[in-house]
Short mmCIF file of C-alpha atoms and ligand atoms in Angstrom, two decimals:
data_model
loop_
_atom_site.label_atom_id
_atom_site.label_comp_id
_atom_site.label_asym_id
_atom_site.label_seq_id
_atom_site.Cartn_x
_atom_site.Cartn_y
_atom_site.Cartn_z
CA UNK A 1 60.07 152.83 125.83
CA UNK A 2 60.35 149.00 125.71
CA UNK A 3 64.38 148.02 126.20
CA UNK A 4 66.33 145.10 126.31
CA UNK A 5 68.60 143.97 128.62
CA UNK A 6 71.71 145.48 127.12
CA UNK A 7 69.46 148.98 127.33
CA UNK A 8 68.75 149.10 123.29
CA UNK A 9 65.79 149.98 122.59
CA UNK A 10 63.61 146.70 121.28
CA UNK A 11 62.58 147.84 117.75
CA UNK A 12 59.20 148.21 116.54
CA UNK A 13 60.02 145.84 113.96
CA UNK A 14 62.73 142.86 113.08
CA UNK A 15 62.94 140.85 110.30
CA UNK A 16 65.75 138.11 110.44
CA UNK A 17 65.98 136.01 106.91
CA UNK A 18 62.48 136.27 106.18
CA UNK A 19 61.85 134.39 103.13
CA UNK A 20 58.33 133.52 101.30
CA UNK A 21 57.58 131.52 98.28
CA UNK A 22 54.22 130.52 96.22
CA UNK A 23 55.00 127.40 94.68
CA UNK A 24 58.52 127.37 92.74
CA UNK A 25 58.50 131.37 92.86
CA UNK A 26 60.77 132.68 95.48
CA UNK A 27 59.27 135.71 96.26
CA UNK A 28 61.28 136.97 99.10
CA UNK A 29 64.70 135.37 99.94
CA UNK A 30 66.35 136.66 102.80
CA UNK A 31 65.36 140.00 104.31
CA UNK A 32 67.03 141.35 106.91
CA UNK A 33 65.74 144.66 108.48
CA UNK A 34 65.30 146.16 111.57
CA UNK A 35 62.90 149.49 111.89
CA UNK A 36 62.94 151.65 115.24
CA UNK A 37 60.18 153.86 116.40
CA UNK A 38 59.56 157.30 114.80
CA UNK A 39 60.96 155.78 111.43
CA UNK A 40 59.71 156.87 108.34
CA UNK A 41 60.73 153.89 106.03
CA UNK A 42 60.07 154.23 102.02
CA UNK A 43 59.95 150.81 100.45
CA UNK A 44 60.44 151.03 96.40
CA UNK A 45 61.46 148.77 93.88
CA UNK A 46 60.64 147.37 90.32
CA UNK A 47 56.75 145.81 89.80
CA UNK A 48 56.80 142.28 91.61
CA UNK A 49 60.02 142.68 93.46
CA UNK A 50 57.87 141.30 96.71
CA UNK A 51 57.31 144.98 98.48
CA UNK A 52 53.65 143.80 98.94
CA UNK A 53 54.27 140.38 100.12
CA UNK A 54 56.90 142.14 102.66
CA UNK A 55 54.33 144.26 103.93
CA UNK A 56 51.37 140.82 104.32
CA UNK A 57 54.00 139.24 106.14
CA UNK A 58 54.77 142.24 108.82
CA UNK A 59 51.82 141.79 109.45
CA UNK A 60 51.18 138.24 109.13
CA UNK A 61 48.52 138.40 106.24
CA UNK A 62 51.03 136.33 104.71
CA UNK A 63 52.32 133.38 106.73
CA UNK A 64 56.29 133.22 105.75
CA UNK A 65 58.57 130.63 104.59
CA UNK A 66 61.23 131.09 106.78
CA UNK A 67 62.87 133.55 108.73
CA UNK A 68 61.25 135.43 111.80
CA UNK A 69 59.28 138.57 112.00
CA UNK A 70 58.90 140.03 115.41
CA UNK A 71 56.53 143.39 116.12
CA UNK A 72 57.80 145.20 119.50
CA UNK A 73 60.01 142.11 120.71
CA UNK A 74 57.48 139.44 119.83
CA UNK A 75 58.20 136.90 117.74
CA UNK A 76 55.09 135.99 115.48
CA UNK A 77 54.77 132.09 115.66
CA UNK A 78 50.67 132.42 114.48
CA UNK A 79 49.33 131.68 118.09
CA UNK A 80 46.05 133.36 118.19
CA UNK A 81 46.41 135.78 120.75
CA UNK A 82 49.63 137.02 119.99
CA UNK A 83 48.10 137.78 116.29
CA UNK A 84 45.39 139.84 117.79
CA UNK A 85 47.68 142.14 119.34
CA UNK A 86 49.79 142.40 116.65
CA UNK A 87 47.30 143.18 114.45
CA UNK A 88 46.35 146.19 116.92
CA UNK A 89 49.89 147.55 117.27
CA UNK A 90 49.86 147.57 113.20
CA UNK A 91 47.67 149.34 110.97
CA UNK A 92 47.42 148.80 107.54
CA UNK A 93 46.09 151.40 104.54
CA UNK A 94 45.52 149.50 101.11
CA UNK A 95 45.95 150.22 97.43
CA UNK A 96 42.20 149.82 96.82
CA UNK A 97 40.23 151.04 100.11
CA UNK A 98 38.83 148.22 101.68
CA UNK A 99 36.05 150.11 103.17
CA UNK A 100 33.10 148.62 104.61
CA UNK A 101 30.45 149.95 101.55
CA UNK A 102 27.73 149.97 103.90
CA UNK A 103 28.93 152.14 106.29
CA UNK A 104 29.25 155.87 106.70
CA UNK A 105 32.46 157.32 107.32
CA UNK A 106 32.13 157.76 110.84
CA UNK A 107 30.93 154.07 111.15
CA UNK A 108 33.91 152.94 109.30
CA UNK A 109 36.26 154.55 111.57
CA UNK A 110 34.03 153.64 114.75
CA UNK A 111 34.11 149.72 113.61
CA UNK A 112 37.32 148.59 115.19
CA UNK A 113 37.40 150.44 118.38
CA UNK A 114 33.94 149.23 119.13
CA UNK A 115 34.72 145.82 117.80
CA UNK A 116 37.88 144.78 118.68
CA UNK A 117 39.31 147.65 121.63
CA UNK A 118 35.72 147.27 123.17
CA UNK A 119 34.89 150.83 123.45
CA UNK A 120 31.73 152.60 124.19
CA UNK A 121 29.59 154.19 121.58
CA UNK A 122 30.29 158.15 122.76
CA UNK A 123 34.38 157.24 123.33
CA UNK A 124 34.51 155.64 119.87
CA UNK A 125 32.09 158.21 118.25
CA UNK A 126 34.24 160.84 119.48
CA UNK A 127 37.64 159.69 118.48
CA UNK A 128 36.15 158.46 115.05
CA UNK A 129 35.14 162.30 114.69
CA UNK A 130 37.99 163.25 116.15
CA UNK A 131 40.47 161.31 113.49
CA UNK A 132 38.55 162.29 110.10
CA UNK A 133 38.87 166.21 111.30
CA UNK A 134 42.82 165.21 111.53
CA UNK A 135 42.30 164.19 107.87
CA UNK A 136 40.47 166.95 106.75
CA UNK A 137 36.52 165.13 106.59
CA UNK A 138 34.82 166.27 109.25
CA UNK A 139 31.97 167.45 106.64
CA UNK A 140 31.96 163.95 105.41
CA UNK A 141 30.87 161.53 108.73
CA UNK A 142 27.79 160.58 107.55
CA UNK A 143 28.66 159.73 104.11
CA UNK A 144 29.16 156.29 102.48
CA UNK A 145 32.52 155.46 100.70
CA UNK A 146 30.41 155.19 97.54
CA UNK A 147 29.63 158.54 97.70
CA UNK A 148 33.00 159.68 98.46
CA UNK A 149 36.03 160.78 95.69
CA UNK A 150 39.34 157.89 95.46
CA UNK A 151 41.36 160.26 97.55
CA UNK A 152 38.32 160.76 100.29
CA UNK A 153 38.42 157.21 100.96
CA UNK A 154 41.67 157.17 101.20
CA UNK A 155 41.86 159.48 104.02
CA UNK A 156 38.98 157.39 105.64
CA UNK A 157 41.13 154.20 105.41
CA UNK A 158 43.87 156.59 106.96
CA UNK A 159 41.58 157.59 109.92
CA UNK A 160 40.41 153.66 109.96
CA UNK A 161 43.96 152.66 110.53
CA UNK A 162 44.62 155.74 113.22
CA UNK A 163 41.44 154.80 115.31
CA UNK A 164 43.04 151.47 116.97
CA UNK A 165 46.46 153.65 118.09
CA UNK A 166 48.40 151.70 116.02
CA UNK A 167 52.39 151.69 116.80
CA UNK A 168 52.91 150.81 113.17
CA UNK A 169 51.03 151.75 110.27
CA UNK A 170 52.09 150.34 106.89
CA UNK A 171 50.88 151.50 103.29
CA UNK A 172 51.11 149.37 100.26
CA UNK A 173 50.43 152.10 97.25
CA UNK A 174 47.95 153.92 99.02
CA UNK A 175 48.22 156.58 96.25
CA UNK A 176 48.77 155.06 93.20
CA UNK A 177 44.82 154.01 92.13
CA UNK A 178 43.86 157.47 92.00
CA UNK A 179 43.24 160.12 89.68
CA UNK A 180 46.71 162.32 89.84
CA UNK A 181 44.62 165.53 91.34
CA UNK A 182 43.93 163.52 94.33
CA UNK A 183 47.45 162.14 95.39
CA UNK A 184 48.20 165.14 97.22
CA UNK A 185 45.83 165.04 99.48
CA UNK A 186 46.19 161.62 100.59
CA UNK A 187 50.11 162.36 100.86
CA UNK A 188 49.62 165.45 102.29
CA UNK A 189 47.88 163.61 105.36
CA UNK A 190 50.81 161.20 105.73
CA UNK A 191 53.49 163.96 105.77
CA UNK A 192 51.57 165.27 108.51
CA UNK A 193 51.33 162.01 110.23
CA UNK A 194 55.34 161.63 109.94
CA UNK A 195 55.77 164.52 111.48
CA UNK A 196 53.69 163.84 114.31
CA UNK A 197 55.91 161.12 114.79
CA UNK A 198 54.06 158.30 113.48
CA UNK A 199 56.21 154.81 112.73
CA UNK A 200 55.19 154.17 109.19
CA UNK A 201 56.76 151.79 106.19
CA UNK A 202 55.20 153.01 103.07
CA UNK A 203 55.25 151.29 99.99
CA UNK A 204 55.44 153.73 97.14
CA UNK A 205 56.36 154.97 93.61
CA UNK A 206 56.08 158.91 94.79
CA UNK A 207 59.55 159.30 94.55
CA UNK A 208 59.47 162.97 95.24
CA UNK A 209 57.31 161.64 98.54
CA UNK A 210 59.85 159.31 99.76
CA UNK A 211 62.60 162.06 98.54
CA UNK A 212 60.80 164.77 101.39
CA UNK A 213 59.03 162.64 104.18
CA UNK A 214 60.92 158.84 104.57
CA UNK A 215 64.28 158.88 107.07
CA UNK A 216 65.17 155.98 105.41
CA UNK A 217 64.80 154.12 101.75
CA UNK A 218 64.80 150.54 101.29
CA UNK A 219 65.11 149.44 97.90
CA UNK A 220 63.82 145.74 96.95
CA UNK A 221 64.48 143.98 93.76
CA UNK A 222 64.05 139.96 93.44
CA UNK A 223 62.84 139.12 97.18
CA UNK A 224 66.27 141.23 98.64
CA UNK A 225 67.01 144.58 100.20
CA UNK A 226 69.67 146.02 97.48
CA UNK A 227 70.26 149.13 99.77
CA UNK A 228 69.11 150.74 102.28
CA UNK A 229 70.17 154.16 103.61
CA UNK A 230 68.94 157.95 103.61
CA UNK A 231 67.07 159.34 100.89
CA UNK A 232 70.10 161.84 100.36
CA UNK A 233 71.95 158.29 99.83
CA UNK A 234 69.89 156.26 98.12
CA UNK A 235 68.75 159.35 95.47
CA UNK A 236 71.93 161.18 94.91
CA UNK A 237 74.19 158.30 95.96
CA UNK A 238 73.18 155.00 94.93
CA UNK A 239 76.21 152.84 95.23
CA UNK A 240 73.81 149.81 93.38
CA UNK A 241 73.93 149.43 89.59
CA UNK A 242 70.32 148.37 89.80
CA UNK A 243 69.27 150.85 91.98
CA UNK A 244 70.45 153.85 89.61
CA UNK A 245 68.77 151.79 86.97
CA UNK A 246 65.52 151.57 88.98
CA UNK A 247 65.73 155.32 89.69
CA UNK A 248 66.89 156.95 86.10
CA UNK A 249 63.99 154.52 84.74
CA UNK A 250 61.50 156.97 86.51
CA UNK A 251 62.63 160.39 85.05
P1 ADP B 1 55.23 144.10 94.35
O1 ADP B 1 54.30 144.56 95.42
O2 ADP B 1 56.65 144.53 94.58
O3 ADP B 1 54.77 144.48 92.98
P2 ADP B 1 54.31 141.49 95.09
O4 ADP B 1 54.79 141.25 96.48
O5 ADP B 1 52.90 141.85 94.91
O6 ADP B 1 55.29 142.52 94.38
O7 ADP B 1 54.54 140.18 94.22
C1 ADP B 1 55.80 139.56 94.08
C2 ADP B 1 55.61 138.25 93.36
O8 ADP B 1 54.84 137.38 94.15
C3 ADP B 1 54.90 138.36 92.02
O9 ADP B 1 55.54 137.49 91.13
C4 ADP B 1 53.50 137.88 92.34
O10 ADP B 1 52.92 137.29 91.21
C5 ADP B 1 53.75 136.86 93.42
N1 ADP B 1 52.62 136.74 94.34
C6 ADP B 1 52.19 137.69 95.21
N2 ADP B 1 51.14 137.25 95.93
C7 ADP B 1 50.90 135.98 95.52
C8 ADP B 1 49.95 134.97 95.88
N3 ADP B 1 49.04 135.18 96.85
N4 ADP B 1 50.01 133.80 95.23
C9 ADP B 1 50.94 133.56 94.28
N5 ADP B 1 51.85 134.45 93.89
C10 ADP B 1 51.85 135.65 94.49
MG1 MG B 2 52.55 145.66 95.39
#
């Protein structure tokens, strides 16, 4: 494990007064947060509280306003290189797929690690078949995401994400544009990827999800972390106004 000098270990991810605006709206002003590896971090909070933006700007799909992020130690200036390996060390999972349409499963999941990690046809094939066993679609290689239900493709973005080894993987509503019989397979996947160990910040409004899987809870409202403890805190405990607010609103 990667240490500083005092013997800490560096986390996986540090945010110091990260702030981002679009034109006179302040979207996110002044986040402080520091994730170490094997976290399981929930992100909630209202509609348009900036959890999305948070996530483009860990990994640097959004460029911030001010503030620093650094992945692993590195602080992310946007020199080239350094972006490239970031964007290795962190995988992403969307809302809405983002699957290559004209590609099979398998091919999806092949396209990075041939791509960008270089590897050979058989290695990739062979983790790529490998990965959508792990999420249950070994029967489903050779399909295209067209054919394939919501909460299939899902689990292909999942495997898509997996195949470059990522250190990080965030998930921005990975569960919410499908139909309700789905969800739990998609979750069920990332409960088993938690307990594998996996460093994830997920973005979500399964509040029973966060309740059983996330260590930790992070609750955003206007741009700024209004708490941020364990789910036993955050869910029986809130010490926030807003927060119980936020949570009674979803009974
Ligand atoms: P959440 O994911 O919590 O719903 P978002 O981060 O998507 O919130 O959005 C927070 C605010 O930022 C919203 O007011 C949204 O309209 C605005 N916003 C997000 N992305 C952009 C963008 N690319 N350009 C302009 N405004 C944006
Ligand atoms: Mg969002």
């Amino acid at each position: 494990m990667t240490t500083t000098h005092t013997g800490a270990p560096v986390p996986i991810v540090r945010l110091e007064d990260l702030h981002k605006r679009f034109g006179d709206n302040e979207v996110l002003r002044g986040i402080d947060l520091e994730i170490q590896r094997g976290e399981v971090v929930a992100i909630i909070g209202p509609s348009g509280s900036g959890k999305s933006t948070l996530l483009r700007c860990l990994n640097r799909l959004e460029e911030p306003s001010r503030g620093s992020v650094a992945i692993n130690g590195t602080e992310l200036t946007g020199n080239r290189r350094e972006l490239a390996r970031m964007r290795r060390q962190v995988g992403m999972v969307f809302q809405h797929f983002n699957l290559f349409p004209h590609m099979t499963a398998l091919g999806n999941v092949m396209e990075g690690p041939r791509t960008v990690l270089g590897l050979r046809r058989e290695e990739a094939e062979r983790r790529a078949r490998e990965l959508l066993a792990r999420v249950g679609l070994e029967d489903k290689a050779d399909e295209r995401p067209g054919t394939l239900s919501g909460g299939q493709r899902q689990r292909v973005g999942i495997a898509r994400a997996l195949a470059m080894n990522p250190d990080l993987v965030l998930f921005d509503e990975v569960t919410s544009a499908l139909d309700p019989e789905r969800v739990a397979e998609v979750l069920r996947v990332m409960k088993s990827l938690a307990d594998d160990g996996m460093t994830m910040v997920i973005v979500t409004h399964e509040m029973n999800f966060a309740r059983r899987v996330a260590s930790r809870v992070v609750f955003l409202d206007e741009g700024r972390v209004v708490e941020d403890g364990t789910p036993e805190q955050i869910f029986a405990g809130a010490r926030e106004p807003r927060t119980r607010r936020f949570l009674n609103q979803l009974e």
